[in-house]
Amino acid sequence: MQLHANEKIFAYFGLMEPIVLSKSQARQIILEAAGLARRAQFGTGIEAVYRLIDHLGFVQLDTNYVVERAHHHVMAARVPDYKPEWLAELTEEGCIFEYFTSDAGYLPMHDFHFSLPAKQAFAMQRKPPTNPELNLMKQVLDRVEREGPLMVGDFENDRLEASLGWWDWRPAKVALERLYLNGQLMISRTKAFHKVYDLPLNLVPADIDQTMPPPEEFARYVIRRTLGALGIAYAKEIAWRARYVKGNLVKKELEKMVEAGEIKMVIVEGLKNAQLYMLSEQKTEIELSNEAFILSPFDILNVFRHRLRDFFNFDYQIECFVPAAKRKYGYFSLPVLVGETFVARMDAKADRKQKLLIVHNLHFEPVELNDVTIEKLITVLKAFVQFNQCRDIVFKRSNHEAHLHTISNGFS
């Protein structure tokens, strides 16, 4: 058998021979790691929500409310009986907490001490607060200590000049966010998704480790957590969760873990990009149920756009950040996955007053869809309508009228 060019290099330097996978095998590993190999991969009920967060290690939170918010969307795609209030319940029970890794999101509480390096980084690496800001932070912290959990609205409007927009926070809000990022305060949420600031003492269970992990331990945590959620990844993706911690040891520890056999190098047929990695215990034989999923743009599967191109041949971009005149598919298009293939993207908006899900554009990818696949799309669309607390759906346009007609008839 002829050796792949990369395999020759490994053999020359005496490195462990890499695992060679087809693109289909790689996709299957990635989908199982993301919790999308089959419906209810983690079971049902609030316990499944916790198991999912614990498996992924981090679920990104987003405030966009065009359809149901991203963190709820991620859960509902994988847990069929999901209820949005379960995240608040898990937070109140001390099972999960909200903080930054690469972005804001929910993490399992038993990983709390691994959030400390990022908190230290925010405290030490950002522009130092001025004396007035320090004084205000102390006043804010004193109030929370005396009065208990507080919201921004509990502080007087201390703005000295007119606001320039939603990004222009007033001083009390800046103080609260600084205290949150450096770890002196934590966040929970109201039903309306407003932040409530409280002391860690009141939110972190007494038996949780709150000691700073050594840099090597933190790096290995990041590596294992990221590969557990991505299945197969490039080094730059593995280091992404530690991006706020300057000088982190992720790449150095990754090399050590490869040498020790804890991490395997991967070659995917047809890809000639940077080196790929996966956990040594990762299964390579995966069975997909070939079900349909409507996914959030902030789903773990979608956050690295180059991965979608490399592994799924799916060129995707969330266009809410693109000027309206340059959008190709719509403001908030949602990737639609069936099995290991992205078959469509759907620009949708939930009109909550009218209880109507408006699909501005249902764009089908250039793949063949049979009657069984179309039926799966109808089923998942009906579930998505209910998840968004709507009663009906209306389709505005599509690039494939025949498919759209069949799907529309499925709602008749």
Short mmCIF file of C-alpha atoms in Angstrom, two decimals:
data_model
loop_
_atom_site.label_atom_id
_atom_site.label_comp_id
_atom_site.label_asym_id
_atom_site.label_seq_id
_atom_site.Cartn_x
_atom_site.Cartn_y
_atom_site.Cartn_z
CA MET A 1 0.00 0.00 0.00
CA GLN A 2 1.34 3.44 -0.94
CA LEU A 3 1.98 5.73 2.02
CA HIS A 4 0.25 9.11 2.26
CA ALA A 5 2.84 11.95 2.20
CA ASN A 6 2.12 12.85 5.85
CA GLU A 7 2.50 9.19 6.87
CA LYS A 8 5.99 9.14 5.37
CA ILE A 9 6.92 12.15 7.50
CA PHE A 10 5.61 10.45 10.66
CA ALA A 11 7.55 7.30 9.83
CA TYR A 12 10.75 9.26 9.16
CA PHE A 13 10.65 11.01 12.55
CA GLY A 14 9.59 7.89 14.41
CA LEU A 15 6.22 9.33 15.40
CA MET A 16 3.14 7.23 16.09
CA GLU A 17 1.39 6.41 12.84
CA PRO A 18 -1.65 8.64 12.34
CA ILE A 19 -5.19 7.42 11.95
CA VAL A 20 -6.38 7.69 8.33
CA LEU A 21 -10.08 8.41 7.90
CA SER A 22 -12.38 9.04 4.99
CA LYS A 23 -14.34 12.30 5.04
CA SER A 24 -17.49 10.35 5.83
CA GLN A 25 -15.85 8.70 8.84
CA ALA A 26 -14.60 12.09 10.02
CA ARG A 27 -18.07 13.60 9.69
CA GLN A 28 -19.59 10.78 11.71
CA ILE A 29 -17.05 11.24 14.53
CA ILE A 30 -17.65 15.00 14.53
CA LEU A 31 -21.44 14.57 14.63
CA GLU A 32 -21.38 12.11 17.50
CA ALA A 33 -19.06 14.39 19.45
CA ALA A 34 -21.51 17.25 18.84
CA GLY A 35 -24.44 15.14 20.07
CA LEU A 36 -26.02 14.95 16.63
CA ALA A 37 -25.50 11.30 15.72
CA ARG A 38 -29.08 10.51 16.69
CA ARG A 39 -32.10 12.10 18.30
CA ALA A 40 -32.00 12.07 22.11
CA GLN A 41 -28.36 10.97 22.10
CA PHE A 42 -28.18 12.06 25.76
CA GLY A 43 -31.68 10.92 26.69
CA THR A 44 -34.63 13.09 27.67
CA GLY A 45 -35.61 15.41 30.49
CA ILE A 46 -33.57 17.87 32.52
CA GLU A 47 -30.98 15.15 33.23
CA ALA A 48 -30.26 14.94 29.49
CA VAL A 49 -29.69 18.71 29.37
CA TYR A 50 -27.10 18.42 32.11
CA ARG A 51 -25.45 15.41 30.45
CA LEU A 52 -25.22 17.36 27.19
CA ILE A 53 -23.62 20.41 28.83
CA ASP A 54 -21.26 18.15 30.75
CA HIS A 55 -20.27 16.35 27.54
CA LEU A 56 -19.72 19.49 25.46
CA GLY A 57 -18.11 21.30 28.39
CA PHE A 58 -19.47 24.61 27.10
CA VAL A 59 -22.68 25.71 25.37
CA GLN A 60 -22.54 29.16 23.82
CA LEU A 61 -25.10 31.68 24.96
CA ASP A 62 -26.47 34.32 22.59
CA THR A 63 -29.04 37.08 23.01
CA ASN A 64 -30.38 37.15 19.42
CA TYR A 65 -34.12 36.50 19.67
CA VAL A 66 -35.16 36.31 16.00
CA VAL A 67 -35.98 32.69 16.74
CA GLU A 68 -35.54 31.13 20.19
CA ARG A 69 -32.16 32.00 21.69
CA ALA A 70 -29.15 29.92 20.67
CA HIS A 71 -28.52 28.12 23.97
CA HIS A 72 -32.13 26.92 24.09
CA HIS A 73 -31.95 26.03 20.39
CA VAL A 74 -28.86 23.86 20.97
CA MET A 75 -30.68 21.96 23.71
CA ALA A 76 -33.97 21.53 21.85
CA ALA A 77 -32.21 20.15 18.78
CA ARG A 78 -30.82 17.32 20.90
CA VAL A 79 -33.32 16.86 23.74
CA PRO A 80 -36.81 16.28 22.24
CA ASP A 81 -38.81 17.25 25.35
CA TYR A 82 -36.64 20.27 26.21
CA LYS A 83 -38.11 23.09 28.31
CA PRO A 84 -36.32 26.49 28.37
CA GLU A 85 -36.75 26.85 32.13
CA TRP A 86 -34.49 23.84 32.72
CA LEU A 87 -31.31 25.91 32.23
CA ALA A 88 -32.41 28.26 35.03
CA GLU A 89 -33.25 25.28 37.24
CA LEU A 90 -29.84 23.69 36.67
CA THR A 91 -28.21 27.04 37.50
CA GLU A 92 -30.24 27.43 40.69
CA GLU A 93 -29.37 23.87 41.72
CA GLY A 94 -25.64 24.62 41.32
CA CYS A 95 -25.18 22.13 38.47
CA ILE A 96 -24.10 24.65 35.83
CA PHE A 97 -22.89 28.26 35.74
CA GLU A 98 -22.50 31.03 33.20
CA TYR A 99 -19.11 32.40 32.22
CA PHE A 100 -16.65 32.96 29.36
CA THR A 101 -14.42 30.38 27.74
CA SER A 102 -14.08 31.49 24.13
CA ASP A 103 -17.46 33.22 24.41
CA ALA A 104 -20.21 33.57 27.00
CA GLY A 105 -21.94 30.31 27.78
CA TYR A 106 -22.95 27.62 30.24
CA LEU A 107 -20.42 25.26 31.82
CA PRO A 108 -20.76 22.32 34.23
CA MET A 109 -20.19 23.49 37.81
CA HIS A 110 -17.60 20.82 38.54
CA ASP A 111 -15.37 22.60 35.98
CA PHE A 112 -15.60 25.85 37.97
CA HIS A 113 -11.91 26.06 38.92
CA PHE A 114 -10.98 25.88 35.25
CA SER A 115 -12.74 29.22 34.77
CA LEU A 116 -10.27 30.87 37.16
CA PRO A 117 -7.41 31.33 34.64
CA ALA A 118 -9.74 33.34 32.37
CA LYS A 119 -10.93 35.41 35.35
CA GLN A 120 -7.35 36.10 36.32
CA ALA A 121 -6.59 37.07 32.73
CA PHE A 122 -9.51 39.51 32.59
CA ALA A 123 -8.35 41.07 35.86
CA MET A 124 -4.67 41.40 34.88
CA GLN A 125 -4.53 41.73 31.09
CA ARG A 126 -7.22 44.31 30.41
CA LYS A 127 -6.71 48.06 30.67
CA PRO A 128 -6.53 48.84 34.42
CA PRO A 129 -9.60 50.61 35.80
CA THR A 130 -9.23 54.25 36.80
CA ASN A 131 -9.52 55.28 40.45
CA PRO A 132 -13.14 56.43 40.00
CA GLU A 133 -13.93 53.08 38.34
CA LEU A 134 -12.25 51.20 41.20
CA ASN A 135 -14.25 53.17 43.72
CA LEU A 136 -17.48 52.45 41.85
CA MET A 137 -16.64 48.74 41.63
CA LYS A 138 -16.10 48.69 45.40
CA GLN A 139 -19.43 50.45 45.99
CA VAL A 140 -21.23 48.04 43.68
CA LEU A 141 -19.65 44.99 45.33
CA ASP A 142 -20.50 46.36 48.79
CA ARG A 143 -24.14 46.72 47.79
CA VAL A 144 -24.36 43.16 46.49
CA GLU A 145 -22.73 41.89 49.69
CA ARG A 146 -25.23 43.84 51.83
CA GLU A 147 -28.43 43.54 49.79
CA GLY A 148 -28.03 40.27 47.90
CA PRO A 149 -28.51 39.66 44.15
CA LEU A 150 -28.95 42.86 42.11
CA MET A 151 -29.67 43.86 38.52
CA VAL A 152 -28.46 46.86 36.55
CA GLY A 153 -31.83 48.49 37.11
CA ASP A 154 -31.25 48.43 40.87
CA PHE A 155 -28.57 51.09 40.44
CA GLU A 156 -29.33 54.74 39.73
CA ASN A 157 -28.79 55.95 36.20
CA ASP A 158 -25.28 57.32 36.66
CA ARG A 159 -24.75 58.23 33.01
CA LEU A 160 -23.25 61.69 32.63
CA GLU A 161 -23.78 61.97 28.87
CA ALA A 162 -26.44 60.75 26.46
CA SER A 163 -26.07 57.15 25.30
CA LEU A 164 -24.50 56.51 21.91
CA GLY A 165 -26.21 53.13 21.49
CA TRP A 166 -26.75 49.71 23.06
CA TRP A 167 -22.97 49.16 23.37
CA ASP A 168 -22.52 52.38 25.38
CA TRP A 169 -22.90 51.05 28.91
CA ARG A 170 -23.35 53.39 31.84
CA PRO A 171 -20.74 53.28 34.65
CA ALA A 172 -22.68 50.98 36.99
CA LYS A 173 -23.11 48.42 34.19
CA VAL A 174 -19.39 48.62 33.37
CA ALA A 175 -18.56 48.05 37.04
CA LEU A 176 -20.88 45.04 37.27
CA GLU A 177 -19.42 43.47 34.14
CA ARG A 178 -15.83 44.01 35.31
CA LEU A 179 -16.66 42.36 38.63
CA TYR A 180 -18.29 39.49 36.75
CA LEU A 181 -15.38 38.97 34.35
CA ASN A 182 -12.73 39.02 37.07
CA GLY A 183 -14.74 36.55 39.15
CA GLN A 184 -15.88 38.73 42.05
CA LEU A 185 -19.49 38.41 40.90
CA MET A 186 -21.42 35.70 39.05
CA ILE A 187 -24.51 35.79 36.89
CA SER A 188 -27.89 34.11 36.90
CA ARG A 189 -30.85 35.01 34.68
CA THR A 190 -34.48 36.08 35.10
CA LYS A 191 -37.25 34.56 32.96
CA ALA A 192 -36.91 37.64 30.73
CA PHE A 193 -33.21 36.79 30.31
CA HIS A 194 -32.00 39.77 32.32
CA LYS A 195 -28.75 39.35 34.23
CA VAL A 196 -28.79 39.05 38.01
CA TYR A 197 -25.42 39.63 39.72
CA ASP A 198 -24.56 37.72 42.89
CA LEU A 199 -21.57 36.61 44.96
CA PRO A 200 -19.88 33.30 44.08
CA LEU A 201 -20.40 32.36 47.71
CA ASN A 202 -24.15 32.17 47.03
CA LEU A 203 -23.97 30.26 43.73
CA VAL A 204 -21.02 27.87 43.96
CA PRO A 205 -21.65 24.76 46.12
CA ALA A 206 -19.26 24.35 49.06
CA ASP A 207 -17.79 21.09 47.74
CA ILE A 208 -16.64 22.63 44.42
CA ASP A 209 -12.90 23.09 43.89
CA GLN A 210 -12.10 26.81 43.75
CA THR A 211 -8.30 26.60 43.59
CA MET A 212 -6.36 27.92 40.60
CA PRO A 213 -5.26 25.00 38.39
CA PRO A 214 -1.62 24.85 37.30
CA PRO A 215 -1.07 26.04 33.68
CA GLU A 216 -0.33 22.50 32.46
CA GLU A 217 -3.52 21.12 34.03
CA PHE A 218 -5.58 23.96 32.59
CA ALA A 219 -4.13 23.35 29.11
CA ARG A 220 -4.87 19.63 29.26
CA TYR A 221 -8.40 20.36 30.44
CA VAL A 222 -8.93 22.65 27.42
CA ILE A 223 -7.53 20.02 25.05
CA ARG A 224 -9.66 17.16 26.37
CA ARG A 225 -12.82 19.25 26.62
CA THR A 226 -12.47 20.67 23.12
CA LEU A 227 -11.66 17.37 21.43
CA GLY A 228 -14.49 15.71 23.35
CA ALA A 229 -16.93 18.22 21.83
CA LEU A 230 -15.41 18.51 18.34
CA GLY A 231 -14.30 14.92 17.82
CA ILE A 232 -11.56 15.91 15.38
CA ALA A 233 -9.92 19.34 15.41
CA TYR A 234 -7.04 21.53 14.30
CA ALA A 235 -4.70 22.96 16.94
CA LYS A 236 -6.11 26.48 16.49
CA GLU A 237 -9.61 25.24 17.34
CA ILE A 238 -8.32 23.32 20.35
CA ALA A 239 -6.68 26.49 21.69
CA TRP A 240 -9.78 28.61 21.06
CA ARG A 241 -11.35 27.94 24.47
CA ALA A 242 -8.24 29.37 26.11
CA ARG A 243 -7.99 32.42 23.87
CA TYR A 244 -8.44 34.91 26.71
CA VAL A 245 -5.57 33.37 28.67
CA LYS A 246 -2.42 34.79 27.08
CA GLY A 247 0.60 32.52 27.11
CA ASN A 248 -1.50 29.41 27.67
CA LEU A 249 0.29 26.08 27.21
CA VAL A 250 -2.31 24.39 25.02
CA LYS A 251 -0.05 23.80 22.00
CA LYS A 252 2.90 22.63 24.13
CA GLU A 253 0.75 20.23 26.14
CA LEU A 254 -0.89 19.00 22.94
CA GLU A 255 2.54 17.93 21.65
CA LYS A 256 3.27 16.15 24.94
CA MET A 257 -0.07 14.35 24.85
CA VAL A 258 0.63 13.18 21.29
CA GLU A 259 4.03 11.85 22.34
CA ALA A 260 2.43 10.06 25.31
CA GLY A 261 -0.23 8.48 23.09
CA GLU A 262 -3.13 10.31 24.77
CA ILE A 263 -3.90 12.18 21.54
CA LYS A 264 -3.79 10.71 18.04
CA MET A 265 -2.87 12.54 14.89
CA VAL A 266 -5.43 12.20 12.12
CA ILE A 267 -5.26 12.28 8.36
CA VAL A 268 -8.53 12.82 6.51
CA GLU A 269 -8.53 11.74 2.90
CA GLY A 270 -8.84 14.70 0.55
CA LEU A 271 -7.72 17.28 3.14
CA LYS A 272 -4.29 18.88 2.92
CA ASN A 273 -4.69 21.50 5.62
CA ALA A 274 -2.99 21.73 9.02
CA GLN A 275 -2.55 18.74 11.31
CA LEU A 276 -5.69 17.22 12.83
CA TYR A 277 -6.05 15.57 16.25
CA MET A 278 -8.47 13.41 18.20
CA LEU A 279 -8.56 11.70 21.59
CA SER A 280 -6.97 8.25 21.62
CA GLU A 281 -10.10 6.72 23.13
CA GLN A 282 -12.32 8.20 20.41
CA LYS A 283 -14.36 5.56 18.58
CA THR A 284 -13.98 5.59 14.81
CA GLU A 285 -16.95 3.37 13.99
CA ILE A 286 -20.06 5.52 14.43
CA GLU A 287 -23.63 4.73 13.43
CA LEU A 288 -25.79 7.71 12.47
CA SER A 289 -29.58 7.64 12.62
CA ASN A 290 -29.78 9.97 9.58
CA GLU A 291 -32.33 12.19 11.28
CA ALA A 292 -32.93 15.85 10.46
CA PHE A 293 -31.78 18.75 12.64
CA ILE A 294 -32.39 22.48 12.35
CA LEU A 295 -29.33 24.04 13.98
CA SER A 296 -28.43 27.37 15.53
CA PRO A 297 -25.67 29.42 13.88
CA PHE A 298 -23.94 29.28 17.30
CA ASP A 299 -24.17 25.51 17.60
CA ILE A 300 -20.85 23.81 18.40
CA LEU A 301 -21.00 22.22 14.94
CA ASN A 302 -21.19 25.60 13.20
CA VAL A 303 -18.96 28.01 15.10
CA PHE A 304 -15.85 27.18 13.06
CA ARG A 305 -16.93 27.93 9.49
CA HIS A 306 -13.78 26.43 7.91
CA ARG A 307 -14.66 23.06 9.48
CA LEU A 308 -17.98 23.10 7.65
CA ARG A 309 -16.18 23.69 4.37
CA ASP A 310 -13.43 21.16 5.04
CA PHE A 311 -15.51 18.28 6.34
CA PHE A 312 -19.06 18.92 5.05
CA ASN A 313 -18.47 20.92 1.86
CA PHE A 314 -20.87 23.50 3.30
CA ASP A 315 -19.96 27.16 2.83
CA TYR A 316 -21.84 28.90 5.63
CA GLN A 317 -21.87 32.36 7.15
CA ILE A 318 -24.32 33.93 9.56
CA GLU A 319 -25.45 37.04 7.72
CA CYS A 320 -26.84 39.15 10.57
CA PHE A 321 -23.35 40.71 10.63
CA VAL A 322 -23.37 41.29 6.86
CA PRO A 323 -24.82 44.51 5.34
CA ALA A 324 -28.37 43.84 4.10
CA ALA A 325 -27.47 44.50 0.45
CA LYS A 326 -24.77 41.81 0.54
CA ARG A 327 -26.79 39.03 2.14
CA LYS A 328 -27.28 35.92 0.00
CA TYR A 329 -29.56 33.80 2.17
CA GLY A 330 -31.04 36.07 4.84
CA TYR A 331 -30.47 37.78 8.17
CA PHE A 332 -30.41 34.69 10.41
CA SER A 333 -30.20 31.57 8.25
CA LEU A 334 -30.23 28.28 10.15
CA PRO A 335 -28.27 25.27 8.82
CA VAL A 336 -30.43 22.19 8.18
CA LEU A 337 -28.66 18.86 8.58
CA VAL A 338 -29.88 15.39 7.57
CA GLY A 339 -27.57 12.54 8.52
CA GLU A 340 -24.10 13.79 7.64
CA THR A 341 -25.21 16.22 4.91
CA PHE A 342 -26.29 19.84 5.12
CA VAL A 343 -29.31 19.93 2.82
CA ALA A 344 -30.62 23.47 3.31
CA ARG A 345 -30.40 26.75 5.19
CA MET A 346 -33.50 28.48 6.50
CA ASP A 347 -33.84 32.19 7.21
CA ALA A 348 -36.63 32.30 9.77
CA LYS A 349 -38.25 34.68 12.25
CA ALA A 350 -40.73 33.90 15.01
CA ASP A 351 -43.64 36.37 15.10
CA ARG A 352 -44.59 35.71 18.69
CA LYS A 353 -47.66 37.96 18.72
CA GLN A 354 -49.16 36.19 15.72
CA LYS A 355 -47.81 32.78 16.85
CA LEU A 356 -46.38 32.42 13.35
CA LEU A 357 -42.99 31.17 12.19
CA ILE A 358 -42.08 33.14 9.07
CA VAL A 359 -39.60 31.44 6.76
CA HIS A 360 -38.28 34.26 4.61
CA ASN A 361 -36.07 31.94 2.58
CA LEU A 362 -35.71 28.15 2.49
CA HIS A 363 -32.62 27.63 0.36
CA PHE A 364 -31.80 24.05 -0.64
CA GLU A 365 -28.22 22.93 -1.21
CA PRO A 366 -27.33 21.14 -4.49
CA VAL A 367 -27.98 17.65 -3.12
CA GLU A 368 -30.67 15.17 -4.08
CA LEU A 369 -33.56 14.82 -1.64
CA ASN A 370 -35.86 11.81 -1.74
CA ASP A 371 -39.39 11.54 -0.30
CA VAL A 372 -38.10 10.09 2.98
CA THR A 373 -35.76 13.05 3.51
CA ILE A 374 -38.51 15.54 2.67
CA GLU A 375 -40.74 13.85 5.25
CA LYS A 376 -37.97 14.20 7.84
CA LEU A 377 -37.75 17.90 7.04
CA ILE A 378 -41.48 18.32 7.53
CA THR A 379 -41.29 16.56 10.90
CA VAL A 380 -38.39 18.64 12.20
CA LEU A 381 -40.03 21.85 10.93
CA LYS A 382 -43.20 21.06 12.83
CA ALA A 383 -41.17 20.54 16.01
CA PHE A 384 -39.32 23.81 15.37
CA VAL A 385 -42.62 25.68 15.04
CA GLN A 386 -43.73 24.39 18.44
CA PHE A 387 -40.34 25.05 20.02
CA ASN A 388 -40.68 28.71 19.00
CA GLN A 389 -44.13 28.83 20.64
CA CYS A 390 -45.82 29.27 17.27
CA ARG A 391 -48.92 27.57 15.88
CA ASP A 392 -48.34 27.90 12.17
CA ILE A 393 -45.69 28.49 9.52
CA VAL A 394 -45.56 30.54 6.34
CA PHE A 395 -42.96 30.21 3.58
CA LYS A 396 -42.03 33.33 1.61
CA ARG A 397 -39.58 32.00 -0.99
CA SER A 398 -37.23 29.19 -1.96
CA ASN A 399 -34.79 28.28 -4.70
CA HIS A 400 -36.60 24.94 -5.19
CA GLU A 401 -40.34 25.39 -5.69
CA ALA A 402 -41.09 21.67 -5.98
CA HIS A 403 -39.53 20.88 -2.58
CA LEU A 404 -41.20 23.93 -1.05
CA HIS A 405 -44.58 22.88 -2.43
CA THR A 406 -44.23 19.39 -0.96
CA ILE A 407 -43.16 20.73 2.44
CA SER A 408 -45.95 23.33 2.46
CA ASN A 409 -48.49 20.60 1.75
CA GLY A 410 -47.14 18.71 4.75
CA PHE A 411 -48.53 21.48 6.97
CA SER A 412 -51.98 21.46 5.36
#
